[in-house]
Coordinates of C-alpha atoms in Angstrom, one line a residue:
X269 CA 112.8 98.6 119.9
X270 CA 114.4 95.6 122.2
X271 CA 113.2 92.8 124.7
X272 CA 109.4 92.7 124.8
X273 CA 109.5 95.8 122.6
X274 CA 109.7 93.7 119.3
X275 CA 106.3 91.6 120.1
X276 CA 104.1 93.7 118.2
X277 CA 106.2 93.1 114.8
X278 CA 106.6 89.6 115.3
X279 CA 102.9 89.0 115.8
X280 CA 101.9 91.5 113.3
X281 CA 104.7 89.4 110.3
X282 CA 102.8 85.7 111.6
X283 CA 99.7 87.4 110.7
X284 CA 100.7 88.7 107.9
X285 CA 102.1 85.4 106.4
X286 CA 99.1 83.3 107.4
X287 CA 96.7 86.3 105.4
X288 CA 99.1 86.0 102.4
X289 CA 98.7 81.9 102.5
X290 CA 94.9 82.9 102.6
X291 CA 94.8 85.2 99.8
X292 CA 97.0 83.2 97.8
X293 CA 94.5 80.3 98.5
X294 CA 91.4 82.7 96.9
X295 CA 93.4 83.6 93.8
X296 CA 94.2 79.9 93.4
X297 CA 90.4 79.2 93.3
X298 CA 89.4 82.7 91.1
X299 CA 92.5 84.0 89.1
X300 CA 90.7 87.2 87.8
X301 CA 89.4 87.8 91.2
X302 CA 91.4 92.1 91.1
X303 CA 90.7 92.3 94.6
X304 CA 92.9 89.8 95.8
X305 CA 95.2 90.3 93.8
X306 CA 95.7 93.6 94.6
X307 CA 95.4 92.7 99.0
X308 CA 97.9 90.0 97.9
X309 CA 100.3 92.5 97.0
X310 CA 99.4 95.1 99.8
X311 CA 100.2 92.2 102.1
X312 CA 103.6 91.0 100.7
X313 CA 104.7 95.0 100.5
X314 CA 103.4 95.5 105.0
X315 CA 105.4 92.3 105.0
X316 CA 108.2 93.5 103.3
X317 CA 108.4 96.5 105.7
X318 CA 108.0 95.0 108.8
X319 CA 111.2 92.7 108.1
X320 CA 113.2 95.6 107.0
X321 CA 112.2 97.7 109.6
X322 CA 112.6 94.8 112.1
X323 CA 116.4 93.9 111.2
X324 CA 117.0 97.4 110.7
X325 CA 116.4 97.6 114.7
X326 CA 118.1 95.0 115.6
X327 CA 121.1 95.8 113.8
X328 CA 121.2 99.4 114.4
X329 CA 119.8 99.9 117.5
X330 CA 118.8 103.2 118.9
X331 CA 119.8 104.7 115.8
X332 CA 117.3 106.8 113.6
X333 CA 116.2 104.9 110.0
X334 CA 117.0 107.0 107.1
X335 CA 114.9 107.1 104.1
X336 CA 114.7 103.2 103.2
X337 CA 113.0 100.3 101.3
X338 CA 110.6 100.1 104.3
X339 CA 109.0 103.4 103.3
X340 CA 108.6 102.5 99.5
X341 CA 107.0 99.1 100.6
X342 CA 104.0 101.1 103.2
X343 CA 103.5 103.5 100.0
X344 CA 103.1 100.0 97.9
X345 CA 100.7 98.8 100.8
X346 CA 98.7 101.6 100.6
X347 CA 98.2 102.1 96.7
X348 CA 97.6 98.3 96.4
X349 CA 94.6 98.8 99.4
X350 CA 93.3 101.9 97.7
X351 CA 93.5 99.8 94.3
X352 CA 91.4 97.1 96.3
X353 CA 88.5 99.7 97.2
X354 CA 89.1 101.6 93.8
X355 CA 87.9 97.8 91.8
X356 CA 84.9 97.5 94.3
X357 CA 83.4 101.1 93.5
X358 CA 81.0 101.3 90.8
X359 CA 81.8 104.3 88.7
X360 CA 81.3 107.2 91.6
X361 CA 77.6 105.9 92.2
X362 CA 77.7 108.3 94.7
X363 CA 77.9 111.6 95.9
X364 CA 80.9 111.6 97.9
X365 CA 82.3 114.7 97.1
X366 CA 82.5 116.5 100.7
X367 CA 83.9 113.4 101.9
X368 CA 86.9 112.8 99.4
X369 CA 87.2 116.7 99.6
X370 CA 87.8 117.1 103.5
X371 CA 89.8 113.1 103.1
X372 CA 92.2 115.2 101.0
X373 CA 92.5 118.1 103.5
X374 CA 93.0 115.8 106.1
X375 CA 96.4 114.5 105.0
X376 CA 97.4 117.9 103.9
X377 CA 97.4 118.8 107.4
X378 CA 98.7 115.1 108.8
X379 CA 101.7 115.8 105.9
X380 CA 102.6 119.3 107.6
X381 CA 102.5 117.6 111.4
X382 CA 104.9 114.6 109.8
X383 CA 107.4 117.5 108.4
X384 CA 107.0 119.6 111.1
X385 CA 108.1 116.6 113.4
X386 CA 110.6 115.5 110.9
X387 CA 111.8 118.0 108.6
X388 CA 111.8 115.2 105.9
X389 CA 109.6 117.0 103.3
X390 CA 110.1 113.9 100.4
X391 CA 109.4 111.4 102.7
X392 CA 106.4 112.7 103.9
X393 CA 104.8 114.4 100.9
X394 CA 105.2 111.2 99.1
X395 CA 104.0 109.2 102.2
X396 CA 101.1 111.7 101.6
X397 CA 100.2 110.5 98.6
X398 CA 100.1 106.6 98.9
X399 CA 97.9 107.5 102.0
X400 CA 95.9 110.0 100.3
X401 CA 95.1 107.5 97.5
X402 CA 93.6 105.1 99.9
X403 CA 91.5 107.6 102.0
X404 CA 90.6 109.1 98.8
X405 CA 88.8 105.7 98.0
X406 CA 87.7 104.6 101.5
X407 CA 85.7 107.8 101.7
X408 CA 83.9 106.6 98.4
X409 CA 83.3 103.2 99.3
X410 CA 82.3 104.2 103.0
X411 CA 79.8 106.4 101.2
X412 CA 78.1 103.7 98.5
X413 CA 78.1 101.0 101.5
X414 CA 76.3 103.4 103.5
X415 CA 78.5 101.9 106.0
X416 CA 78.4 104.8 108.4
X417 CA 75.0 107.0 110.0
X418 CA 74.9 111.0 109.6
X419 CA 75.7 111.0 112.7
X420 CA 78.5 108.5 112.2
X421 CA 80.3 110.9 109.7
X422 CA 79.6 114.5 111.9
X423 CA 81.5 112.3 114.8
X424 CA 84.4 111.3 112.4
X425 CA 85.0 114.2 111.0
X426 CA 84.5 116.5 114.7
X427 CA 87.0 113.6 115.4
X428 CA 89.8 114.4 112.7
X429 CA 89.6 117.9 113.2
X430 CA 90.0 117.7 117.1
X431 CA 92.9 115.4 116.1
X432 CA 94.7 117.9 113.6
X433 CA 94.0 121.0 116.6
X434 CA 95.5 119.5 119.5
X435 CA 98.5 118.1 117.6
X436 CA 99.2 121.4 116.1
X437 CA 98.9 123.4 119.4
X438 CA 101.9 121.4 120.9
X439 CA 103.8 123.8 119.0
X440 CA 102.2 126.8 120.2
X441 CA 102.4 126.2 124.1
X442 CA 104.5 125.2 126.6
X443 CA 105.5 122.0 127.8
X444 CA 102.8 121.2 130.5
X445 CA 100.3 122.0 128.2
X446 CA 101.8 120.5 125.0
X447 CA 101.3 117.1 127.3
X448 CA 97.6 117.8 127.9
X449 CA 97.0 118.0 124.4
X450 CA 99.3 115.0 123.7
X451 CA 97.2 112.9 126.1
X452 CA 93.7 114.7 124.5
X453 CA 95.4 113.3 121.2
X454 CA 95.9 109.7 122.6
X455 CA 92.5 109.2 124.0
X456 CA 90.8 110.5 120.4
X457 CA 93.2 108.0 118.3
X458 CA 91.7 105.1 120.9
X459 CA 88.3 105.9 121.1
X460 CA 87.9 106.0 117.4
X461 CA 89.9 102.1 118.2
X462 CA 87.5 101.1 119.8
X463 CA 85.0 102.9 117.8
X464 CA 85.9 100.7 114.8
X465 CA 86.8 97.7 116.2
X466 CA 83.3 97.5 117.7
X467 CA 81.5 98.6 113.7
X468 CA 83.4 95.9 112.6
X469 CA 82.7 93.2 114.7
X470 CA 79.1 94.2 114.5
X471 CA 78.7 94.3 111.3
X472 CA 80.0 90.5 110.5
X473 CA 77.5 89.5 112.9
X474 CA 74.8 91.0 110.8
X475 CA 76.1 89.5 107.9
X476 CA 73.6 91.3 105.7
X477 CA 76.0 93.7 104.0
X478 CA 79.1 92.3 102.4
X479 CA 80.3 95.8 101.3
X480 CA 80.1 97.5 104.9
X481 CA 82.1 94.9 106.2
X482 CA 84.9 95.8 103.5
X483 CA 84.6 99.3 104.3
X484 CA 85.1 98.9 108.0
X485 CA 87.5 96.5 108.2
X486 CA 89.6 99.3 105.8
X487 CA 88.6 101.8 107.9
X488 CA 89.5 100.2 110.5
X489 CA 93.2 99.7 109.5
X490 CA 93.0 103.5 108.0
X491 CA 92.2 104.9 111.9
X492 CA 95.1 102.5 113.4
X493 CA 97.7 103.8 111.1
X494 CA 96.6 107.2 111.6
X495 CA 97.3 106.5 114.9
X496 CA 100.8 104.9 114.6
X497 CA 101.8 108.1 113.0
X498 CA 100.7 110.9 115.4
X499 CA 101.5 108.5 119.0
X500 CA 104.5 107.0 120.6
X501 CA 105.0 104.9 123.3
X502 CA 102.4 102.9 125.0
X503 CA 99.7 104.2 122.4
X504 CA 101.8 103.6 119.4
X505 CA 101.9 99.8 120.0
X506 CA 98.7 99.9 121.0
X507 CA 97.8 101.0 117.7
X508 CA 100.2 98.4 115.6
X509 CA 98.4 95.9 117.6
X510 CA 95.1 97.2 116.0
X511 CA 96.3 97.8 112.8
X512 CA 97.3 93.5 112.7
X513 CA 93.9 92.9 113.7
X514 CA 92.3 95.5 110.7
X515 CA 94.5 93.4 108.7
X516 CA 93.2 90.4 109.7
X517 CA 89.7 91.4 109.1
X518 CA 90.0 93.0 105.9
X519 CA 91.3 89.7 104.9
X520 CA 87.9 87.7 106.2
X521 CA 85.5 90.6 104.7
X522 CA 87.1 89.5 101.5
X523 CA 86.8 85.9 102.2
X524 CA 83.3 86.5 103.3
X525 CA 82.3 88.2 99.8
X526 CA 83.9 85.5 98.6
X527 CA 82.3 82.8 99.9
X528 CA 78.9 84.2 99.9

């Protein structure tokens, strides 16, 4: 990154500091409140990263990171966000079995894209994991919120698996064609943006269900890191400038709850 490049991460660190003084806030008011505790420390650990990975760049510029505290810090951020959805589900209420199933198949296949760009089979597998974790758990609490139509899910998942396709045939064509299906790629990752953005904003105006906001808000941020790891470019900040606004609003659907 350089110049203008950088805006993204310094917007995305204010935000994350002024959440953290807001979560702090709700644990000061309700100490056995577990779900703040645990966004609390998922925000400290995307905090965490972004600084590392920001002086990294600055330091070492045009140079590739190697295997670093930034990494460990995202896998922290996303164990403490599935921990968050884990202490809002109520025992596997549900029957979300197909979901967590294909939630585990889809980072199985987003793992062998990340090492197949890569080659870095630690990093990613464990990377894997951390994600898994909180997809795992989204899936569920998508599920019990009823946060999402039939419909809804048939369009997410056509969505994922048009996503996992069009990546994996850029290494089966040539290079004309590998940038068709980059571009059918991009325009997925930002409809389901906008897709989300859009469910989440509704959904505080109806203010009827506290537990759907949760569960898009999460989703939310799940979709815009997805996207960060299968763009570049244009569409890669795009998509960190999304995933600072999920953060944002995971922060108020727990405020909301909250407050009532």
């Amino acid at each position: 990154m350089k110049g203008i490049e950088y805006l993204p991460a310094l917007i995305q660190i204010v935000v994350l500091i002024i959440v953290l003084a807001g979560v702090l806030r709700m644990i000061l008011r309700d100490e056995k409140n577990i779900k703040a505790i645990f966004f609390a420390f998922a925000i400290v650990a995307s905090l965490l990263s972004d600084i590392y990975w920001l002086a990294y760049d600055i330091l070492r510029p045009f140079s590739r990171m190697p295997f670093a505290a930034n990494e460990i810090a995202e896998w922290a951020m996303f164990v403490s966000l599935g921990a968050v959805l884990a202490s809002d589900i109520k025992a596997f209420g549900v029957d979300a079995r197909k979901e967590r199933f294909f939630s585990i198949l889809f980072v199985m296949a987003n793992v062998a894209l990340w090492i197949a760009w890569s080659g870095e089979w630690v990093q990613d597998i464990v990377t894997g994991f951390a994600l898994g974790y909180l997809l795992f758990y989204l899936m569920i609490h998508l599920k019990q919120s009823e946060s999402l139509s039939k419909m809804e899910w048939r369009i997410l998942a056509a969505a994922c698996i048009a996503l996992i396709t069009t990546n994996t045939m850029t290494f089966f064509v040539d290079q004309s064609l590998a940038a068709t299906f980059d571009q059918i790629t991009g325009m997925i990752l930002i409809a389901g943006e906008i897709y989300f953005i859009t469910d989440v904003i509704l959904e505080f105006r109806k203010d009827k269900n506290p537990s759907a906001r949760i569960s898009l808000a999460f989703a939310l941020f799940a979709w815009s890191i997805t996207s960060m790891y299968m763009s570049a470019d244009v569409i890669y900040y795009v998509s960190m400038f999304v995933s600072t606004f999920s953060i944002y609003m995971m922060f108020k659907s727990l405020k909301a709850e909250v407050e009532g």
